[in-house]
Amino acid sequence: MDPVISEQLGHAHPLAAPVDDFLTDLINAGASAHTRRAYRGDLLQFAGHHGDPVGELTAAPVRAYLAEIAGLAPSTRKRKRAAIASFCKWAARHDLLQANPMDRIDTVKVPKNLPRPAAAADVAKVLAVICTRRPRKDLPLDRLRDRALFETAYVCGARASEVCGLYVEDLDLRLDDEHVRICGKGGSVRTVLLDDRGYVALLKLYLARAGYTSGPLFRASINGAGGPLSYDAAHHRWQSYCAQAGVDVDIHQLRHTHATELINAGVSIEAVRRRLGHASTETTQLYALLGSVWTSDLQAG
């Protein structure tokens, strides 16, 4: 059994074994470690509210739980509801539930907030704090790794979790055809062109210094023996660099900043959608709306 489940619920809890089995099936289905951690955390929280066997799970305790967390942000409540819905769907498919109680639970509506891009100058400050694109030869490999990792997230408009999961085999750095294959949400795969020569040179330097020819691109240990750097570790390191640079930029804003720069440069909505891996053009259009808001503010000023 997952040690976190054992520690927080105990083996005797009626939902401990089913949740553990559900998470195991997620692994077999190829779900990312980040996704599994999120599901585990949300389901453990729900299990602390509902202590009966999974077969007795009805709409009533789910409604009570959602009412209990009503003060949280809509996006957080939607995510927690989705975790319970996925678990219940799995339980019904395995005949642990006679009927799926989530069929009687309304969805959580999340307002469409505009993305929050950072100022390009602030992003540049943080990257410069890590190292330059032409670093000294004695620069520690983990610092060069961090510059390459965060610049990959920025120039590709990728999620930090997607970048942490990249492998050397996902790169193709042949001259005039440089691109990277990125595995996104829901098992989707997209190809992103690497059209920034300075960034490509930095990436090649990192690979040469590290000596990597296969396996995880951004590894947890500087001697190359570790697995992929975790999202949590990357997030912590990014925050540390932001503090050193004296700016407040969330790691996810790298993606927003890149998308906004593309829209402002006249790149089509469809091209930006494909580059970011959005399932719907509607999501990408928020960046166009953001650009129009910025234009209005400039004209008003």
CSV table of C-alpha atoms in Angstrom, one decimal, residues 106-291:
chain,number,residue,atom,x,y,z
A,106,ASP,CA,-23.7,19.4,-10.0
A,107,THR,CA,-20.4,20.4,-11.6
A,108,VAL,CA,-18.4,23.3,-10.1
A,109,LYS,CA,-18.4,26.3,-12.4
A,110,VAL,CA,-15.1,28.2,-12.6
A,111,PRO,CA,-15.1,31.8,-13.8
A,112,LYS,CA,-12.8,32.3,-16.8
A,113,ASN,CA,-10.1,34.6,-15.3
A,114,LEU,CA,-7.6,36.2,-17.6
A,115,PRO,CA,-4.1,34.7,-17.5
A,116,ARG,CA,-1.5,36.6,-15.6
A,117,PRO,CA,1.6,36.9,-17.7
A,118,ALA,CA,4.8,38.3,-16.1
A,119,ALA,CA,6.8,41.1,-17.5
A,120,ALA,CA,9.4,39.8,-19.9
A,121,ALA,CA,12.0,41.9,-18.1
A,122,ASP,CA,11.2,40.2,-14.8
A,123,VAL,CA,11.6,36.7,-16.4
A,124,ALA,CA,14.9,37.8,-17.8
A,125,LYS,CA,16.1,38.9,-14.4
A,126,VAL,CA,15.4,35.5,-12.9
A,127,LEU,CA,17.0,33.6,-15.7
A,128,ALA,CA,20.1,35.9,-15.5
A,129,VAL,CA,20.3,35.2,-11.7
A,130,ILE,CA,20.7,31.5,-12.5
A,131,CYS,CA,23.4,32.0,-15.1
A,132,THR,CA,24.0,33.5,-18.5
A,133,ARG,CA,23.4,31.7,-21.8
A,134,ARG,CA,27.2,31.5,-22.0
A,135,PRO,CA,28.2,30.4,-18.5
A,136,ARG,CA,31.6,29.9,-17.0
A,137,LYS,CA,33.1,26.4,-17.5
A,138,ASP,CA,33.2,25.9,-13.7
A,139,LEU,CA,29.5,26.6,-13.3
A,140,PRO,CA,27.9,23.7,-11.4
A,141,LEU,CA,25.9,21.4,-13.6
A,142,ASP,CA,22.7,21.7,-11.5
A,143,ARG,CA,22.7,25.4,-12.1
A,144,LEU,CA,23.2,25.0,-15.9
A,145,ARG,CA,20.4,22.4,-15.7
A,146,ASP,CA,18.1,24.9,-14.0
A,147,ARG,CA,18.7,27.6,-16.6
A,148,ALA,CA,18.0,25.2,-19.4
A,149,LEU,CA,14.9,23.8,-17.7
A,150,PHE,CA,13.2,27.1,-16.9
A,151,GLU,CA,14.1,28.6,-20.3
A,152,THR,CA,12.6,25.5,-22.0
A,153,ALA,CA,9.3,26.2,-20.1
A,154,TYR,CA,9.5,29.9,-21.2
A,155,VAL,CA,10.5,29.6,-24.9
A,156,CYS,CA,8.2,26.6,-25.5
A,157,GLY,CA,5.2,27.9,-23.5
A,158,ALA,CA,5.2,24.5,-21.7
A,159,ARG,CA,4.0,23.6,-18.3
A,160,ALA,CA,6.8,23.1,-15.7
A,161,SER,CA,5.5,19.5,-15.1
A,162,GLU,CA,5.8,18.8,-18.8
A,163,VAL,CA,9.4,20.1,-19.0
A,164,CYS,CA,10.4,18.0,-15.9
A,165,GLY,CA,9.1,14.9,-17.7
A,166,LEU,CA,11.1,15.5,-20.9
A,167,TYR,CA,13.6,12.9,-22.1
A,168,VAL,CA,16.7,13.4,-24.3
A,169,GLU,CA,15.0,11.3,-26.9
A,170,ASP,CA,12.2,13.9,-27.1
A,171,LEU,CA,14.7,16.4,-28.6
A,172,ASP,CA,15.7,16.7,-32.3
A,173,LEU,CA,18.5,19.3,-32.6
A,174,ARG,CA,19.3,18.8,-36.3
A,175,LEU,CA,20.2,22.1,-37.9
A,176,ASP,CA,17.2,24.1,-39.2
A,177,ASP,CA,14.8,21.4,-37.9
A,178,GLU,CA,15.2,21.8,-34.1
A,179,HIS,CA,12.1,20.7,-32.2
A,180,VAL,CA,11.0,19.0,-29.1
A,181,ARG,CA,8.1,16.5,-28.5
A,182,ILE,CA,6.1,17.4,-25.4
A,183,CYS,CA,3.7,15.0,-23.6
A,184,GLY,CA,0.8,17.0,-22.3
A,185,LYS,CA,-2.4,16.5,-20.5
A,186,GLY,CA,-4.6,13.5,-21.2
A,187,GLY,CA,-1.8,11.7,-23.1
A,188,SER,CA,-1.6,14.3,-25.8
A,189,VAL,CA,1.7,14.8,-27.6
A,190,ARG,CA,2.7,18.0,-29.5
A,191,THR,CA,5.7,19.1,-31.4
A,192,VAL,CA,7.2,22.5,-30.6
A,193,LEU,CA,9.7,24.2,-32.9
A,194,LEU,CA,12.8,25.5,-31.2
A,195,ASP,CA,13.4,28.7,-33.2
A,196,ASP,CA,15.5,30.6,-30.7
A,197,ARG,CA,19.2,30.1,-31.7
A,198,GLY,CA,20.5,31.3,-28.4
A,199,TYR,CA,18.3,28.9,-26.5
A,200,VAL,CA,19.3,25.9,-28.7
A,201,ALA,CA,23.0,26.7,-28.1
A,202,LEU,CA,22.4,26.7,-24.4
A,203,LEU,CA,20.6,23.4,-24.6
A,204,LYS,CA,23.4,21.8,-26.6
A,205,LEU,CA,25.9,23.1,-24.1
A,206,TYR,CA,24.0,21.6,-21.2
A,207,LEU,CA,23.8,18.2,-23.0
A,208,ALA,CA,27.5,18.3,-23.8
A,209,ARG,CA,28.4,19.2,-20.2
A,210,ALA,CA,26.1,16.6,-18.7
A,211,GLY,CA,27.1,13.9,-21.2
A,212,TYR,CA,23.4,12.8,-21.6
A,213,THR,CA,22.6,10.8,-24.8
A,214,SER,CA,19.4,9.2,-23.5
A,215,GLY,CA,17.1,9.2,-20.5
A,216,PRO,CA,15.6,12.0,-18.4
A,217,LEU,CA,16.7,15.4,-19.8
A,218,PHE,CA,16.6,17.3,-16.4
A,219,ARG,CA,17.8,15.0,-13.7
A,220,ALA,CA,17.6,15.2,-9.9
A,221,SER,CA,21.2,14.5,-9.3
A,222,ILE,CA,24.2,16.3,-10.7
A,223,ASN,CA,26.0,13.1,-11.4
A,224,GLY,CA,23.3,12.0,-13.8
A,225,ALA,CA,22.3,8.9,-11.7
A,226,GLY,CA,19.0,10.3,-10.6
A,227,GLY,CA,15.6,10.2,-12.2
A,228,PRO,CA,13.7,13.3,-13.6
A,229,LEU,CA,13.7,16.4,-11.4
A,230,SER,CA,10.3,16.5,-9.7
A,231,TYR,CA,7.9,19.4,-10.2
A,232,ASP,CA,8.1,20.3,-6.5
A,233,ALA,CA,11.9,20.5,-6.6
A,234,ALA,CA,11.7,22.7,-9.7
A,235,HIS,CA,9.1,24.9,-8.2
A,236,HIS,CA,11.2,25.3,-5.0
A,237,ARG,CA,14.3,26.2,-7.0
A,238,TRP,CA,12.4,28.7,-9.2
A,239,GLN,CA,11.1,30.5,-6.1
A,240,SER,CA,14.6,30.7,-4.7
A,241,TYR,CA,15.9,32.3,-7.9
A,242,CYS,CA,13.0,34.7,-7.9
A,243,ALA,CA,13.9,35.8,-4.4
A,244,GLN,CA,17.5,36.3,-5.4
A,245,ALA,CA,16.3,38.4,-8.4
A,246,GLY,CA,13.9,40.4,-6.2
A,247,VAL,CA,10.9,39.7,-8.4
A,248,ASP,CA,7.6,37.8,-7.9
A,249,VAL,CA,7.0,35.5,-10.8
A,250,ASP,CA,5.1,32.3,-10.4
A,251,ILE,CA,6.5,29.4,-12.4
A,252,HIS,CA,3.3,28.9,-14.4
A,253,GLN,CA,3.5,32.6,-15.5
A,254,LEU,CA,6.4,31.6,-17.8
A,255,ARG,CA,3.8,29.8,-20.0
A,256,HIS,CA,1.4,32.7,-19.8
A,257,THR,CA,4.1,35.2,-20.7
A,258,HIS,CA,5.2,33.2,-23.8
A,259,ALA,CA,1.7,32.9,-25.0
A,260,THR,CA,0.9,36.6,-24.6
A,261,GLU,CA,4.1,37.5,-26.4
A,262,LEU,CA,3.1,35.3,-29.4
A,263,ILE,CA,-0.4,36.9,-29.5
A,264,ASN,CA,1.0,40.4,-29.3
A,265,ALA,CA,3.4,39.5,-32.2
A,266,GLY,CA,0.5,38.6,-34.4
A,267,VAL,CA,0.7,34.8,-34.3
A,268,SER,CA,-2.6,33.2,-35.0
A,269,ILE,CA,-4.8,31.8,-32.2
A,270,GLU,CA,-4.7,28.3,-33.8
A,271,ALA,CA,-0.9,28.3,-34.0
A,272,VAL,CA,-0.6,29.4,-30.3
A,273,ARG,CA,-3.2,26.8,-29.3
A,274,ARG,CA,-1.1,24.0,-30.9
A,275,ARG,CA,2.1,25.3,-29.4
A,276,LEU,CA,0.6,25.4,-25.9
A,277,GLY,CA,-1.3,22.2,-26.2
A,278,HIS,CA,-4.7,23.6,-25.4
A,279,ALA,CA,-7.6,21.2,-26.2
A,280,SER,CA,-9.9,24.1,-27.0
A,281,THR,CA,-9.3,27.4,-29.0
A,282,GLU,CA,-11.6,29.0,-26.4
A,283,THR,CA,-8.9,28.7,-23.8
A,284,THR,CA,-6.2,30.3,-26.1
A,285,GLN,CA,-8.6,33.2,-26.9
A,286,LEU,CA,-8.2,34.4,-23.3
A,287,TYR,CA,-4.7,35.6,-24.3
A,288,ALA,CA,-6.1,37.6,-27.2
A,289,LEU,CA,-8.6,39.2,-24.8
A,290,LEU,CA,-5.8,39.9,-22.4
A,291,GLY,CA,-3.9,41.6,-25.3
